[in-house]
Every structure is written in C-alpha cells, then in structure tokens.
PDB file of C-alpha atoms and ligand atoms in Angstrom:
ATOM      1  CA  UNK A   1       0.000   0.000   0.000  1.00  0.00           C
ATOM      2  CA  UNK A   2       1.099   3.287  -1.143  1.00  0.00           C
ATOM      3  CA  UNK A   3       0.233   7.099   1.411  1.00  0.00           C
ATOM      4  CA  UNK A   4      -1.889   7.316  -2.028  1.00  0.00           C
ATOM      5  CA  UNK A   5      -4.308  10.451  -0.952  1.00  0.00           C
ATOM      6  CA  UNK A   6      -5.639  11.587  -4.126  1.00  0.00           C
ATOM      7  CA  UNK A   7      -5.598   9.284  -7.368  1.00  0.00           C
ATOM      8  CA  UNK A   8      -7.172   9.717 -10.831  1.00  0.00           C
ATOM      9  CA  UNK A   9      -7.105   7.060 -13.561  1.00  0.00           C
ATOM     10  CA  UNK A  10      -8.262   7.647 -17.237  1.00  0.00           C
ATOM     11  CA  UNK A  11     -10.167  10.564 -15.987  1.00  0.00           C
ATOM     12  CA  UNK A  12     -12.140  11.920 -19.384  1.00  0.00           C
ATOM     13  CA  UNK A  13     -14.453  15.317 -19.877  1.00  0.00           C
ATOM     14  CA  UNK A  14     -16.038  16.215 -22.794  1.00  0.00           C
ATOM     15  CA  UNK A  15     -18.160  19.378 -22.831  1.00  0.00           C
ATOM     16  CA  UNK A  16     -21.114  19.829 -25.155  1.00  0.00           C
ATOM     17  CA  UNK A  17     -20.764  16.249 -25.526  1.00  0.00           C
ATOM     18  CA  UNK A  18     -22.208  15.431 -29.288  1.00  0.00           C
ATOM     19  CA  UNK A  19     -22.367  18.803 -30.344  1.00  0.00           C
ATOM     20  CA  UNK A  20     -20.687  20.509 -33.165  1.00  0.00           C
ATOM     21  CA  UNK A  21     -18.892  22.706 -30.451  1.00  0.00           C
ATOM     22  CA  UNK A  22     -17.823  19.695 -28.376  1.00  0.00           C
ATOM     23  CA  UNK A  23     -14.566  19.947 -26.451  1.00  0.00           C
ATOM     24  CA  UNK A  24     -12.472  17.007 -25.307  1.00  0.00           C
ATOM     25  CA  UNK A  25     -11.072  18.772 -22.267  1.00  0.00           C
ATOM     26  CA  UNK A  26      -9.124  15.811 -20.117  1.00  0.00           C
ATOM     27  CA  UNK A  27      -8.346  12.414 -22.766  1.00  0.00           C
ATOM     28  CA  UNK A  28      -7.371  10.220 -19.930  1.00  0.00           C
ATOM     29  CA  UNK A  29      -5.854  11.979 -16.732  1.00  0.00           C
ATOM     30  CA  UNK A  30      -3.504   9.614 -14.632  1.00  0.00           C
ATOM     31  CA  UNK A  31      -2.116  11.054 -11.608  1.00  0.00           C
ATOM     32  CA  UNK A  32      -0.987  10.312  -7.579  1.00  0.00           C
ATOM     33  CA  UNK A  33      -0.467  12.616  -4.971  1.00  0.00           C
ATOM     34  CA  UNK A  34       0.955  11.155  -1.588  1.00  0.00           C
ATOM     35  CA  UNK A  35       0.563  12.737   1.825  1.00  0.00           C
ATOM     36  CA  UNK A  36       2.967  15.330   2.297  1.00  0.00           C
ATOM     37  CA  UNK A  37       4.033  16.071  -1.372  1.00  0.00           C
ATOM     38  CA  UNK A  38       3.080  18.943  -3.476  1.00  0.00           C
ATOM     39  CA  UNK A  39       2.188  18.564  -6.675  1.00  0.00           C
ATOM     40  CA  UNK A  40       1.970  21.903  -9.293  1.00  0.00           C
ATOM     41  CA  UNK A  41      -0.091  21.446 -12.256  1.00  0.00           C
ATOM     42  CA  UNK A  42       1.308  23.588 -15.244  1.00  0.00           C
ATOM     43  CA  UNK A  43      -0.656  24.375 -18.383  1.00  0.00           C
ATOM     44  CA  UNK A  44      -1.938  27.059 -20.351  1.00  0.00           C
ATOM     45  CA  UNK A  45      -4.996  28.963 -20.283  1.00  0.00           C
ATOM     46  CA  UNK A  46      -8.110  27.239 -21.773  1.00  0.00           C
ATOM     47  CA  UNK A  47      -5.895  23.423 -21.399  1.00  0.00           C
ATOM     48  CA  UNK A  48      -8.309  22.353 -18.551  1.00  0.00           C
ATOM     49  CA  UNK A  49      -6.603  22.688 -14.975  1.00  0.00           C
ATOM     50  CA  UNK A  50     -10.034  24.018 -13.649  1.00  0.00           C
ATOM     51  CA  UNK A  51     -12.077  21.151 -15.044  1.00  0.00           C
ATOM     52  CA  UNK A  52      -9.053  18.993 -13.543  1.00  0.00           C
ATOM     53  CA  UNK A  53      -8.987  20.190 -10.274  1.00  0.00           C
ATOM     54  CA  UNK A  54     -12.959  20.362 -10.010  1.00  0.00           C
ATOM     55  CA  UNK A  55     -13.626  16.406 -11.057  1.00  0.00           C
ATOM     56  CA  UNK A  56     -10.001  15.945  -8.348  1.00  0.00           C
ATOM     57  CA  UNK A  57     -12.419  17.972  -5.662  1.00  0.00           C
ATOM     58  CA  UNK A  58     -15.550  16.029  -6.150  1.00  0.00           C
ATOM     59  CA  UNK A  59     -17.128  19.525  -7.612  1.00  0.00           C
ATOM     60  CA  UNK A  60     -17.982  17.915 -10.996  1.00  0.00           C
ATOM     61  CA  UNK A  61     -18.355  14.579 -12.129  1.00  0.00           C
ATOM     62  CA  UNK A  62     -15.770  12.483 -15.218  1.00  0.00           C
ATOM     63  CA  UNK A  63     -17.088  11.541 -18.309  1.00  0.00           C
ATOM     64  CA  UNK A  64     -15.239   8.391 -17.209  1.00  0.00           C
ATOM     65  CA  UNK A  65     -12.151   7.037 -15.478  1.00  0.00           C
ATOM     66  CA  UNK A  66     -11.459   7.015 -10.771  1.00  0.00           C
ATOM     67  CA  UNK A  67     -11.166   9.338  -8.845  1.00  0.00           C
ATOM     68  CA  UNK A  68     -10.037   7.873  -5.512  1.00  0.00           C
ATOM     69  CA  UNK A  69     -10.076   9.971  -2.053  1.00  0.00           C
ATOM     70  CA  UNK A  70      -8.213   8.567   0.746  1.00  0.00           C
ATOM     71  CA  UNK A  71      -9.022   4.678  -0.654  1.00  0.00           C
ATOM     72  CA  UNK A  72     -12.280   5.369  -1.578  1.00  0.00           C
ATOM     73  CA  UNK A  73     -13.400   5.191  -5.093  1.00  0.00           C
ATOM     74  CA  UNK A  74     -15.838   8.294  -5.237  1.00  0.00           C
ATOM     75  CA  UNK A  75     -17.681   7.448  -8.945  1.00  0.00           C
ATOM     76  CA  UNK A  76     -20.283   5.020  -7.676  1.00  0.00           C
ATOM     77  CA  UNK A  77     -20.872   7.449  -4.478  1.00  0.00           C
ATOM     78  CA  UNK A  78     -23.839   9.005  -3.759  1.00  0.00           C
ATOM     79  CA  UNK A  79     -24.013  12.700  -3.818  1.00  0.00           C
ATOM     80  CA  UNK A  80     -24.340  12.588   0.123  1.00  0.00           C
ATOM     81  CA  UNK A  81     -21.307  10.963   0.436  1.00  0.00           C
ATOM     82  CA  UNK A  82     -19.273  13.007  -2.096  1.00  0.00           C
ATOM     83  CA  UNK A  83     -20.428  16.246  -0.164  1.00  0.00           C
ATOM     84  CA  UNK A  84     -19.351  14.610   2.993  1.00  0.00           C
ATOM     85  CA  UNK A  85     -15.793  13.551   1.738  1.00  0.00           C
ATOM     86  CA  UNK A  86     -15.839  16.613   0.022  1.00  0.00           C
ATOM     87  CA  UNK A  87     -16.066  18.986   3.090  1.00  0.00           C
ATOM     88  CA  UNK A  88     -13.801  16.180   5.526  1.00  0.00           C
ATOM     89  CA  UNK A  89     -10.938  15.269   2.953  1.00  0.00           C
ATOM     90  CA  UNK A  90     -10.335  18.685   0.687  1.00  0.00           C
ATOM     91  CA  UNK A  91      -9.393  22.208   0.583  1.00  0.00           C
ATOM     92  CA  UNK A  92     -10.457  24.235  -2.366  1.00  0.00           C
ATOM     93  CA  UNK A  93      -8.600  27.407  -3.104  1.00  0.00           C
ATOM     94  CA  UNK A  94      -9.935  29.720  -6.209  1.00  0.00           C
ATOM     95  CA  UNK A  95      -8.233  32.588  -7.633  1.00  0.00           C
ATOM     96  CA  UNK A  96     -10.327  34.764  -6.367  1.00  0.00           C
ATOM     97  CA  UNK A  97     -10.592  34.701  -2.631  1.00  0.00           C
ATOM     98  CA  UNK A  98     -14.674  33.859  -2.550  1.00  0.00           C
ATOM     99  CA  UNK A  99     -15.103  34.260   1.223  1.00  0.00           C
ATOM    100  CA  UNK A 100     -17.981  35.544   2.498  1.00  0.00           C
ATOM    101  CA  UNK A 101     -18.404  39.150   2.572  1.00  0.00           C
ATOM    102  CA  UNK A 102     -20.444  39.598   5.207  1.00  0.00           C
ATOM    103  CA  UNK A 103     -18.245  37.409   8.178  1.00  0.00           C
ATOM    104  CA  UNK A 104     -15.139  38.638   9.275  1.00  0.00           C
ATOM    105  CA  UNK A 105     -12.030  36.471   7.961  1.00  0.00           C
ATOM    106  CA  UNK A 106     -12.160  34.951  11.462  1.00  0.00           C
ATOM    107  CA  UNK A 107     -15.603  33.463  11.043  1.00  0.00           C
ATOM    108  CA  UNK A 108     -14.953  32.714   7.598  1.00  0.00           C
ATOM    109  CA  UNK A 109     -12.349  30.271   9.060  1.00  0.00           C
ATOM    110  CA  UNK A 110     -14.394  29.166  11.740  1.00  0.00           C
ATOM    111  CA  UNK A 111     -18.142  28.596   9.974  1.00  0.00           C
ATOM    112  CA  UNK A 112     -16.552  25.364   7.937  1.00  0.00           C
ATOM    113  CA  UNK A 113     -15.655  23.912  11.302  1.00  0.00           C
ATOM    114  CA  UNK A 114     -18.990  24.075  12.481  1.00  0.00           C
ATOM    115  CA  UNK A 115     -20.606  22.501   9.808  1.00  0.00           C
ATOM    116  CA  UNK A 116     -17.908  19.896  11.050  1.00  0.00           C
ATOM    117  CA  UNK A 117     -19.318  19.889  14.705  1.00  0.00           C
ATOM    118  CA  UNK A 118     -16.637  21.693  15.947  1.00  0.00           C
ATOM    119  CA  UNK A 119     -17.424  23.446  19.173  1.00  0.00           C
ATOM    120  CA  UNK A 120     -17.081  27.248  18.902  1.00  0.00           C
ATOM    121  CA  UNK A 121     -13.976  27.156  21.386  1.00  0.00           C
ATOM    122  CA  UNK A 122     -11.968  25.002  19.206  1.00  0.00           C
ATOM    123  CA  UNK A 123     -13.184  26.480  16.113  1.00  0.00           C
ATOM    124  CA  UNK A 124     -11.853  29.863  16.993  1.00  0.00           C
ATOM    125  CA  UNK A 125      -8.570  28.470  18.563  1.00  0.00           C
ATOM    126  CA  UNK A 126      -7.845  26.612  14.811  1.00  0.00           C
ATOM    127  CA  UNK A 127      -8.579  29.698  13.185  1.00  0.00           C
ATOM    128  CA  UNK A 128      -6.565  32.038  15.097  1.00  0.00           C
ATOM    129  CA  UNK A 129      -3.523  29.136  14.992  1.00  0.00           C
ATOM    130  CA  UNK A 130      -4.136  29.416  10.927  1.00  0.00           C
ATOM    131  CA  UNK A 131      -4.361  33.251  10.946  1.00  0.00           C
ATOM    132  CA  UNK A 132      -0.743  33.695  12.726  1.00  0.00           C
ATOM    133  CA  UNK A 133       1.047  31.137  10.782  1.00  0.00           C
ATOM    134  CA  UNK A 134       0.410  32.995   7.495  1.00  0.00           C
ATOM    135  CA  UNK A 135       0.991  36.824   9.782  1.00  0.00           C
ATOM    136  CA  UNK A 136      -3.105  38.039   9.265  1.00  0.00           C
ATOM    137  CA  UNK A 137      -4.227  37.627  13.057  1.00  0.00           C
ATOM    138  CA  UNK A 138      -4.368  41.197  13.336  1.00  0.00           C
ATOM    139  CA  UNK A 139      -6.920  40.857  10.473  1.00  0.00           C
ATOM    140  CA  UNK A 140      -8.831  38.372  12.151  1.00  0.00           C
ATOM    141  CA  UNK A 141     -11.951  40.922  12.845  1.00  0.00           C
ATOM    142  CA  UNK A 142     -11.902  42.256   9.728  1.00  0.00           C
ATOM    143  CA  UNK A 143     -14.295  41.602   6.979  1.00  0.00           C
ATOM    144  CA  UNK A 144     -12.882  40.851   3.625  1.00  0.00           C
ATOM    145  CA  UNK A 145     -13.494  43.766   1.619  1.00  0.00           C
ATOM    146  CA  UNK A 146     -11.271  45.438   4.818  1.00  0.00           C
ATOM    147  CA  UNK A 147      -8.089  43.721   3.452  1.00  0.00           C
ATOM    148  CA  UNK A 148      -5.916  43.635   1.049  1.00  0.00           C
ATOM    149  CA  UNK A 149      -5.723  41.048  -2.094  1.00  0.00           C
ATOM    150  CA  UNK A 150      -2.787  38.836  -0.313  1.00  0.00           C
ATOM    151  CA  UNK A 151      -4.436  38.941   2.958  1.00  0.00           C
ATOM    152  CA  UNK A 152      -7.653  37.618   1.727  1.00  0.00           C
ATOM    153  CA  UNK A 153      -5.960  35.264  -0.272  1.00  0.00           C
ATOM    154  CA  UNK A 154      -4.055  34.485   2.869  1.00  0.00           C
ATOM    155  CA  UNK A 155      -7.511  33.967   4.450  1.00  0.00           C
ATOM    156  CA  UNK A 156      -8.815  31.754   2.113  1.00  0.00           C
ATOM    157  CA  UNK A 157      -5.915  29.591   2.539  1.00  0.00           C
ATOM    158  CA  UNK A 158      -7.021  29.222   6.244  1.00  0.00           C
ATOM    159  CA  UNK A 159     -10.676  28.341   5.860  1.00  0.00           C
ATOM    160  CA  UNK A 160      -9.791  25.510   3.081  1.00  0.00           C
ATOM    161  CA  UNK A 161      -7.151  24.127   5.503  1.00  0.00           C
ATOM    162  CA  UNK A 162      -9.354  24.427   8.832  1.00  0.00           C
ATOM    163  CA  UNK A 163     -10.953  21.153   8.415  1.00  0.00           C
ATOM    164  CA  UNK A 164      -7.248  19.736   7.780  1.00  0.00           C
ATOM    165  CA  UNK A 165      -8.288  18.149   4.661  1.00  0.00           C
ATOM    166  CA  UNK A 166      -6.034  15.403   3.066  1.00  0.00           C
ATOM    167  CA  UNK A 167      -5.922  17.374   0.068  1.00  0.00           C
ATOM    168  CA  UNK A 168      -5.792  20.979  -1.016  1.00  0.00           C
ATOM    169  CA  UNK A 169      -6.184  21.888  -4.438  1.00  0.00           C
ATOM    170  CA  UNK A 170      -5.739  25.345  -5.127  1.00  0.00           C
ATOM    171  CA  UNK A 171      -6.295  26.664  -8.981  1.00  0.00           C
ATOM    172  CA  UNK A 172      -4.404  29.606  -9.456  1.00  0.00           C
ATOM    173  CA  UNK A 173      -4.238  31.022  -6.093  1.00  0.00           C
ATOM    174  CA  UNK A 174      -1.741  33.824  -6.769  1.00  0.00           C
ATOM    175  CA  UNK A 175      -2.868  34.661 -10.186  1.00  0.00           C
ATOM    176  CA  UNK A 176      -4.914  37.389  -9.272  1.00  0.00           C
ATOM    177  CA  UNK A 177      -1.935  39.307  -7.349  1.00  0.00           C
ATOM    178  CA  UNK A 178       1.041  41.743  -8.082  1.00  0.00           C
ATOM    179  CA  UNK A 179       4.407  39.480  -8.631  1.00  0.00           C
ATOM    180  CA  UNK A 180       5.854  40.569  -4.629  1.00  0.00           C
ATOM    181  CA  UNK A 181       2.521  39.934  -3.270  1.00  0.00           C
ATOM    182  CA  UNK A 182       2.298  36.726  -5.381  1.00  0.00           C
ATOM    183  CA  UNK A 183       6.060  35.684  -3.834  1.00  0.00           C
ATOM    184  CA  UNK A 184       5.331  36.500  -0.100  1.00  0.00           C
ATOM    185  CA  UNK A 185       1.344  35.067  -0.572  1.00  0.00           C
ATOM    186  CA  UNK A 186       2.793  31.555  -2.251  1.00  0.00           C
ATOM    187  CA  UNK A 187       5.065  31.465   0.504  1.00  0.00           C
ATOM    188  CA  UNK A 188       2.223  31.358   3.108  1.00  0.00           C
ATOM    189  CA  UNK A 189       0.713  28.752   1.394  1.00  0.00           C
ATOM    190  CA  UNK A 190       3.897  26.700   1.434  1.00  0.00           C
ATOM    191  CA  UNK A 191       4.251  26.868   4.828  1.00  0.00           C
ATOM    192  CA  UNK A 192       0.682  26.195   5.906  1.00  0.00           C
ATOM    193  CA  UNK A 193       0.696  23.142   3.469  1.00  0.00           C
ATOM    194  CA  UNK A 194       4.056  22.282   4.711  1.00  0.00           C
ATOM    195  CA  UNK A 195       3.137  22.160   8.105  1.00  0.00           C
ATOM    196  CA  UNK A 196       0.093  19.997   7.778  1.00  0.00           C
ATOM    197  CA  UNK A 197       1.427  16.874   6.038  1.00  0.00           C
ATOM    198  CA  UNK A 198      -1.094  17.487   3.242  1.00  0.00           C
ATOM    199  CA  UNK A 199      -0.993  17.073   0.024  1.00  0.00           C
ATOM    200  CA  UNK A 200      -1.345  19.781  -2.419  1.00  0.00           C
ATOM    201  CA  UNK A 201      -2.055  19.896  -6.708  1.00  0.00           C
ATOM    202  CA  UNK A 202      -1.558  24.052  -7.038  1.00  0.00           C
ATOM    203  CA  UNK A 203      -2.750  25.227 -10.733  1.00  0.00           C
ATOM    204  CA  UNK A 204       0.131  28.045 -11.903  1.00  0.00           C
ATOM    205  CA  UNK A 205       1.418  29.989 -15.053  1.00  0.00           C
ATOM    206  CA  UNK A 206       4.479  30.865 -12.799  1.00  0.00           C
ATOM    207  CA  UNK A 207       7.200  28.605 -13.224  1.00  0.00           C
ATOM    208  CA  UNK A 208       9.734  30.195 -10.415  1.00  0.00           C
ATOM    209  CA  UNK A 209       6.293  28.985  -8.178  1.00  0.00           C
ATOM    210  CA  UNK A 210       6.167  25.668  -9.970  1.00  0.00           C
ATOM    211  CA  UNK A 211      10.148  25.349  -9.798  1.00  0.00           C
ATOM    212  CA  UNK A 212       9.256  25.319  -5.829  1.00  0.00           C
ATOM    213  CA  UNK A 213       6.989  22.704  -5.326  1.00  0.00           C
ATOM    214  CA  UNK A 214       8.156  18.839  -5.301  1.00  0.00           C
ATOM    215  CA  UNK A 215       7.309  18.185  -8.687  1.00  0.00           C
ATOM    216  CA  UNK A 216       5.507  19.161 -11.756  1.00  0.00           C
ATOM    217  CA  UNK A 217       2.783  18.018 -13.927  1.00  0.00           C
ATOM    218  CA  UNK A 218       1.821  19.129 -17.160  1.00  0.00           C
ATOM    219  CA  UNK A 219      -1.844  19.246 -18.849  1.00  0.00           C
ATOM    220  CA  UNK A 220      -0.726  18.870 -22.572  1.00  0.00           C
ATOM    221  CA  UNK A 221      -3.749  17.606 -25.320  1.00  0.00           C
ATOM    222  CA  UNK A 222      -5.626  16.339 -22.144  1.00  0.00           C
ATOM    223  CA  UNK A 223      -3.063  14.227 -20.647  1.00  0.00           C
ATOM    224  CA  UNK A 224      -1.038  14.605 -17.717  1.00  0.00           C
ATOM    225  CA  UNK A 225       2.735  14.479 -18.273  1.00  0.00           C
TER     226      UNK A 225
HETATM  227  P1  ADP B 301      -7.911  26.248 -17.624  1.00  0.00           P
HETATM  228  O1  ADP B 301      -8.320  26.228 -16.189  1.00  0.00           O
HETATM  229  O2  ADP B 301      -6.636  25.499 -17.886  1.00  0.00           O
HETATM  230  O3  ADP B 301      -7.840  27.629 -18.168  1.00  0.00           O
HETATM  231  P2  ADP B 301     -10.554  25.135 -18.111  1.00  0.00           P
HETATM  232  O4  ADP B 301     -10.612  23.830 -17.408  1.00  0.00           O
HETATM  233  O5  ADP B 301     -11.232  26.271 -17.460  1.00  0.00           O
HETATM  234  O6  ADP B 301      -9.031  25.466 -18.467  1.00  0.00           O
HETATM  235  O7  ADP B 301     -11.201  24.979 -19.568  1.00  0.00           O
HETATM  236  C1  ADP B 301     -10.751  24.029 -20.508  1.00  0.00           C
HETATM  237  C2  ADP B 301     -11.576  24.116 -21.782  1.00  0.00           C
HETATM  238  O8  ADP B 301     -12.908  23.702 -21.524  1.00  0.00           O
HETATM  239  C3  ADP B 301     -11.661  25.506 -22.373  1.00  0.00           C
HETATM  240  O9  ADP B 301     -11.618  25.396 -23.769  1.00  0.00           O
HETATM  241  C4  ADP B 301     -13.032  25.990 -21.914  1.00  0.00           C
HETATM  242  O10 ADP B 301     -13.546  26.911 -22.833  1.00  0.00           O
HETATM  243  C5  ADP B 301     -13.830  24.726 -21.877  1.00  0.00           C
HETATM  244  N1  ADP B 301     -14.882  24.756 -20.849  1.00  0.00           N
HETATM  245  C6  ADP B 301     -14.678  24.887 -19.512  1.00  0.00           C
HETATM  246  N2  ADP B 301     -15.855  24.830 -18.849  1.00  0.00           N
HETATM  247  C7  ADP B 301     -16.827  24.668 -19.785  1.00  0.00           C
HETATM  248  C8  ADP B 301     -18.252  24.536 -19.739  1.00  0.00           C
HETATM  249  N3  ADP B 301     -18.902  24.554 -18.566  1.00  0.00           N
HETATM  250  N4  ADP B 301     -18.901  24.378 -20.904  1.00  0.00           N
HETATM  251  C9  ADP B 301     -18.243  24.334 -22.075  1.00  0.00           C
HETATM  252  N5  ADP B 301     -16.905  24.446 -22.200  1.00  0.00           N
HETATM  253  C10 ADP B 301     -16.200  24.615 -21.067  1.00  0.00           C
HETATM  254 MG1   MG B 302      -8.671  27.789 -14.898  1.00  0.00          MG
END
C-alpha cells in the first residue's frame, strides 16, 4: 500500500458532448499525490486545470475514469457521500478569494468547522492558529473587503485548511496578485501546506512557483505528463 491520498485514472471530460462545439477537455488523466508532497499542475490557459482540479475535488463529475479519495473510489458514491468527503478530505482554493463578505475572515475560518461539529472554542482556537502562521491575526476581525488582495488570499488559505483536509487543491491562487505579493502570498501557502502533512495539486502559469513545489505536472492535449 502506497500514502496514495488523491488518485485519478483515465479521468475523461467532454463538454457539449455530441455537439458541433464539443470539447475534449481531459483524454485520460492519470495522476498520484501522496501525503505530504506537493504537486503543481502547469498548463496554459483554456488546457483544462479548472475542469481537472474540479472532477479531483468532487465539484464535478468524469465523463469516465477514478477518482479515488483517501481509498475510496468516489464514482459510484452518492451525492451525500461526495459532499461529505468533500467537506472532511479537501481544501479548495480559487483565484479569487470567494469568502464571504459579510463574516469577518475569522468566522470565515471558523463557519466550515462548524458545519464539522466543531465546538465554537476550538473552532476559533484553529482559526486564530491558521491566521498567525500565514501573519493576518491582526486581520482576524476584519471583513474581507477590509483587506488587502494577499491577505484575503491568505484567508482563504485558512478556511480551506481548517478542516485539515487530506488534500488541497488550489487553482491559481496567486494569479490574481502583483508578482511581490504573489512571492510572499505563495510562501504562506507553502508553509501552511508544509506544516500539515497534506498534500497539495496548485494550478500556476508561474514557473519560479512551480520550480518550488516537489514536482511538476503538465496538462498537454488532455493528458497529464
Ligand atoms: P484552464 O483552467 O486550464 O484555463 P478550463 O478547465 O477552465 O481550463 O477549460 C478548458 C476548456 O474547456 C476551455 O476550452 C473551456 O472553454 C472549456 N470549458 C470549460 N468549462 C466549460 C463549460 N462549462 N462548458 C463548455 N466548455 C467549457
Ligand atoms: Mg482555470
């Protein structure tokens, strides 16, 4: 037996399946992540690292092929128990932050935890542990559209980790910010993912951010290389 956390296996998406228009997005998508290594996933625009990372997150369904959470082939699951896996075994990071605007970034970290049964106490304890290991706990009563682009990006790290998923998948998560802010922003991420024993797949353009991680994977005509 392998740490396997996260692995696809001839994972296929067409969209407008039939059509005229149709798109053959992902041709067979083979790939492994093991606790503790981080994995970045390189490709141009428009190649499919969103579609890739949502079927890898249990947001949207393969045309065909596994993917397998923590042992468990997810296909056959019902959509009960893909929410449930979804919510206990990964971290979702978007490009743009997407927290809620109307909680502070503290509750934003905490409301996740509840929905885990998380008593407040502890909830607020993770959160604050999350907020000073990427340096925004002086942020943590602030509401999002009080901060800047890093720190809510910084924030949004923290809520997808508070559950301490097995996986984090995170598509483009600096893409949105200024090259220093990218740099100092990446490096929070590094060290939160770091310091779980997670796993990570991180969608980039940026190579020098690629060049950092364990190893690289490439999205080229649909298949992973
Ligand atoms: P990337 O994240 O690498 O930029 P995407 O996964 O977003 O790539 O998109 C891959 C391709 O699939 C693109 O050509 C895009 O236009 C197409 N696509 C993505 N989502 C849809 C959709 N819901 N319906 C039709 N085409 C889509
Ligand atoms: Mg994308």
């Amino acid at each position: 037996m392998s740490d396997a956390v996260l692995s696809l296996a001839g994972v296929k998406k067409s969209y407008n399946k039939g059509l005229a228009n149709e798109v053959n997005v992902l041709q067979g998508c083979d790939l492994t992540l093991n606790a503790g290594e981080v994995v970045a996933l390189v490709a141009p625009s428009g190649s499919g690292k969103s579609t890739l990372l949502h079927i890898a997150g249990l947001l949207d369904e393969a045309d065909e092929g596994s993917v397998t959470l923590a042992g468990t082939d997810m296909a056959g699951q019902s959509d009960r128990r893909r929410t449930a896996a979804r919510r206990e075994d990964v971290g979702f990071v978007y490009q743009f932050h997407h927290l809620l605007p109307e909680f502070t970034a503290l509750e934003n970290i905490t409301l996740p935890q509840f929905a885990n049964g998380v008593s407040p106490e502890a909830a607020e304890a993770r959160a604050m542990e999350l907020l000073t290991s990427v340096d925004v706990a002086h942020r943590a009563s602030h509401r999002p559209a009080e901060l800047s682009g890093g720190e809510q990006q910084r924030v949004a790290f923290c809520r997808a980790l508070a559950n301490a998923p097995r996986v984090l998948l995170a598509d483009e998560p600096t893409g949105n910010l200024d090259p220093a802010t990218s740099d100092t922003v990446f490096e929070a991420l590094m060290t939160l993912v770091r310091g779980s024993g997670m796993a990570a797949l991180i969608a980039t353009h940026n190579l020098d951010l690629a060049a950092r991680m364990d190893r690289i994977v490439r999205l080229e005509d649909g298949v992973l290389v």
